[in-house]
Coordinates of C-alpha atoms in Angstrom, one line a residue:
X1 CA 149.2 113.7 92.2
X2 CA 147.6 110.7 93.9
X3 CA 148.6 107.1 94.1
X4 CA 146.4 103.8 94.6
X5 CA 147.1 101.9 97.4
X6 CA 146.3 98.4 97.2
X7 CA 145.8 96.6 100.7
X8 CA 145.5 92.8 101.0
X9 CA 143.0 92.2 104.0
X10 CA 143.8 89.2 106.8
X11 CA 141.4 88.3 109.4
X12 CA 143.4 89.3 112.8
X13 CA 141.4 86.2 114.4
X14 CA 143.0 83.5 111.7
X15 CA 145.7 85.4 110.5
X16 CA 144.7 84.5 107.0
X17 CA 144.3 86.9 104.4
X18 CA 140.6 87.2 103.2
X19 CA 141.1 87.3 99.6
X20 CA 139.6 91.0 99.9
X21 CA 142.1 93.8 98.0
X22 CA 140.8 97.2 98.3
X23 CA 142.3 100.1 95.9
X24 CA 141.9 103.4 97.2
X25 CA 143.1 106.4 95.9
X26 CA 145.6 108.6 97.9
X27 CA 146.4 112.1 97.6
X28 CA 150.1 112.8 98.6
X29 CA 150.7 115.9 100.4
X30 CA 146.8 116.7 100.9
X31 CA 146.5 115.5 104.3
X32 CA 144.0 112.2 103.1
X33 CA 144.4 110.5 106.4
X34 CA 140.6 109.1 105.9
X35 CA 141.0 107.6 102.2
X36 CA 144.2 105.4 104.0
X37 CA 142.0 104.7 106.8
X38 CA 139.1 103.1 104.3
X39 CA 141.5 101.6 102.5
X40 CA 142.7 99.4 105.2
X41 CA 139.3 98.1 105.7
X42 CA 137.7 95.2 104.6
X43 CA 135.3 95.5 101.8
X44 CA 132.3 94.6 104.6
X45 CA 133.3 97.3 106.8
X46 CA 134.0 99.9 104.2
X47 CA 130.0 99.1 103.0
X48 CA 129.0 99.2 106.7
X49 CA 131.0 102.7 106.6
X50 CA 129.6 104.1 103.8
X51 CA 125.8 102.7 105.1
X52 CA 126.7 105.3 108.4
X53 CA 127.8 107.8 106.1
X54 CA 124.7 107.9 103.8
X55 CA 121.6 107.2 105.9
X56 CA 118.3 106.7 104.2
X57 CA 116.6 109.6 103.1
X58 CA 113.1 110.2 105.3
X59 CA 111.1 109.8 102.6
X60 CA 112.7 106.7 102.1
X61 CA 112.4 105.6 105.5
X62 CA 108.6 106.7 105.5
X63 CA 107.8 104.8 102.5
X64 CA 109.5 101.5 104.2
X65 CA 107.0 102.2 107.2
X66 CA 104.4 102.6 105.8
X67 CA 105.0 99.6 103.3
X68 CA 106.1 97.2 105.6
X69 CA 103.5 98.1 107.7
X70 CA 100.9 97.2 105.3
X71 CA 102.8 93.9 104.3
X72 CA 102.5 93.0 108.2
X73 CA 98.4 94.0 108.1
X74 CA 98.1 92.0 105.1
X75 CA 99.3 88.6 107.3
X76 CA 97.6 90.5 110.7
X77 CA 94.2 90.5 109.2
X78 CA 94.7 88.3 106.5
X79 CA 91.0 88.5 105.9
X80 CA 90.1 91.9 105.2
X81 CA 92.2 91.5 102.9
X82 CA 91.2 88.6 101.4
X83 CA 88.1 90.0 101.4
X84 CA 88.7 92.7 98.8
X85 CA 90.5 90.6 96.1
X86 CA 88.3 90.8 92.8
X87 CA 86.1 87.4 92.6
X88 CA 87.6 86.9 88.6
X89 CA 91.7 86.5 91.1
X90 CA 92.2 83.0 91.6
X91 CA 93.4 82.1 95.2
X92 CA 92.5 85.6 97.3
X93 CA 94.4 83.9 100.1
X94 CA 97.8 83.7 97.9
X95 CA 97.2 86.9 96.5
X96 CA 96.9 88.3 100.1
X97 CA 100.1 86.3 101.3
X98 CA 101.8 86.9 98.3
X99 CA 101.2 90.8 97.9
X100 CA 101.7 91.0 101.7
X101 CA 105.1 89.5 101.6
X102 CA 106.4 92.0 98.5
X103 CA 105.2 95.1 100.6
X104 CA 107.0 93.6 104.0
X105 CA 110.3 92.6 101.8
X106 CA 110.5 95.5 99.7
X107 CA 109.4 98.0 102.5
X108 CA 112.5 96.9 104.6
X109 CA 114.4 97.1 101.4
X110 CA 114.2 101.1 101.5
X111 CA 115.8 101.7 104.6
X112 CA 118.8 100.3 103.2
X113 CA 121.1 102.2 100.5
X114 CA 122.1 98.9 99.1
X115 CA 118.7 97.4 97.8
X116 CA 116.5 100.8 97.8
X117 CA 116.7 101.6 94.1
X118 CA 115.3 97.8 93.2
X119 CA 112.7 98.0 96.3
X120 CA 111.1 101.2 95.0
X121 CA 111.3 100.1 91.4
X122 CA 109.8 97.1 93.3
X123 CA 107.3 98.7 94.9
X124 CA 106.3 100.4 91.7
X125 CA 105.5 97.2 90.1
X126 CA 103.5 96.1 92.5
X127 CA 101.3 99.3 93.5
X128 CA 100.1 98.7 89.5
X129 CA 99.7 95.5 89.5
X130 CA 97.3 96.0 92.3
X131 CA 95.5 98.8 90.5
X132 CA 92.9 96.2 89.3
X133 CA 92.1 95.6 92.5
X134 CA 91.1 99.0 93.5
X135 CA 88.9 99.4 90.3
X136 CA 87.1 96.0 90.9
X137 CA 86.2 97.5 94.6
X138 CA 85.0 100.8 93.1
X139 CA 82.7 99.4 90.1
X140 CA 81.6 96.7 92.1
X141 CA 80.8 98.8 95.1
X142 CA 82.9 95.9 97.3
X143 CA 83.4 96.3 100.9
X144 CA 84.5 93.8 103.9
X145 CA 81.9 93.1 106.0
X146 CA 82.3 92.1 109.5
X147 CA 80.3 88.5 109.6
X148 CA 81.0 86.8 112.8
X149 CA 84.0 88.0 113.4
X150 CA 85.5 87.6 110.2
X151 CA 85.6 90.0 107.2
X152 CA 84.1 88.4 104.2
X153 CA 84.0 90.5 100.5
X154 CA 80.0 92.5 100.1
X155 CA 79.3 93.5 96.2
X156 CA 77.3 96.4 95.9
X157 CA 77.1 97.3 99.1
X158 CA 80.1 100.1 99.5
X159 CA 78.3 103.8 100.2
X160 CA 79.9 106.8 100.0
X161 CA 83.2 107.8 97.9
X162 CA 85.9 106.1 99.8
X163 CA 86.8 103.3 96.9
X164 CA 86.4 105.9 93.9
X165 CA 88.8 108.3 96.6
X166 CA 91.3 105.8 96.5
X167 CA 92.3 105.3 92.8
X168 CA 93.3 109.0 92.5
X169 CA 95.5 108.2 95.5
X170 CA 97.9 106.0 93.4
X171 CA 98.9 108.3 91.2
X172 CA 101.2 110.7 93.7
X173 CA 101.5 107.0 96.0
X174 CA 103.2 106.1 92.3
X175 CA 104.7 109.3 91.6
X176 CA 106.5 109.2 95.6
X177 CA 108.2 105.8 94.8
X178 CA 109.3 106.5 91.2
X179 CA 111.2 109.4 92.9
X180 CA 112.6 107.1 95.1
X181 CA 113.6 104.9 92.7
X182 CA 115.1 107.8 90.7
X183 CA 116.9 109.4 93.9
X184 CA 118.6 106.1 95.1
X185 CA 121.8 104.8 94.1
X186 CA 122.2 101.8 92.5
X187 CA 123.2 98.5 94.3
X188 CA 127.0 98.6 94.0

């Protein structure tokens, strides 16, 4: 049979209680030592708790790398990446900024269990709405060209595969973070 044990939480700096009431199942006479442990903790360290207890998976943690690392190039070399926004995107500056700042935020969103499921779903979104992108640069043959020391956008002039390579690419890119998105848990 189990009970729930319901544990008003006080702050031993203030000696006021916190308003935080945890109910935790107990098992009698099964030797549940660590569900009365959790439930005298406060809600924050119970999450914290449960954060140790389920680490990020490492493809999760190797999507948030290489994500956030992108979202950091993006504001690094701002314009190389300017340089490849299609000519019909107003604003390639805000597009790089803003594009930049999604894959930084949402990349540091998968290392955490609480906001993984809505980063990869997240990053989903955005890896399509970036899609265009990639089929403006291989129609259009665009690369960045290095013009004193600044990359500026080339139509035309792209030889070789490498942007035709690249649309492909999305699809298991895609297919990686949907699996993420399907594998987390949700937000609780």
């Amino acid at each position: 049979s189990s009970t729930f044990v319901a544990v008003s939480v006080t702050r031993p700096s203030v000696g006021r209680p916190t308003g935080d009431v945890i109910s935790s199942p107990v098992r009698r006479g099964t030797g549940s030592r660590a569900a009365s442990r959790r439930a005298l903790l406060p809600a924050r360290s119970r999450q914290t708790a449960l954060m140790k207890m389920n680490p990020a998976p490492p493809s999760a943690i190797a999507a948030g790398i290489v994500f956030a690392g992108a979202g950091v190039a993006h504001f690094a070399k701002p314009d190389f990446f300017e340089a490849i926004v299609p000519d019909w995107f107003p604003g390639a500056a805000l597009a790089n900024r803003a594009s930049g700042a999604a894959e930084l935020l949402l990349g540091i969103g998968m290392f955490n269990a609480a906001t993984r499921k809505i980063s990869a779903l997240g990053l989903v979104v955005l890896t399509i709405a970036v899609f265009p992108a990639n089929i403006d640069a291989a129609v259009n043959k665009v690369e960045p060209k290095l013009v004193d020391g600044r990359f500026t956008r080339s139509v035309g002039t792209a030889a070789g595969p490498a942007n035709w390579v690249r649309l492909p690419i999305q699809l298991p890119l895609l297919w990686w973070l949907w699996r993420e998105f399907r594998n987390a848990t949700p937000a609780a």
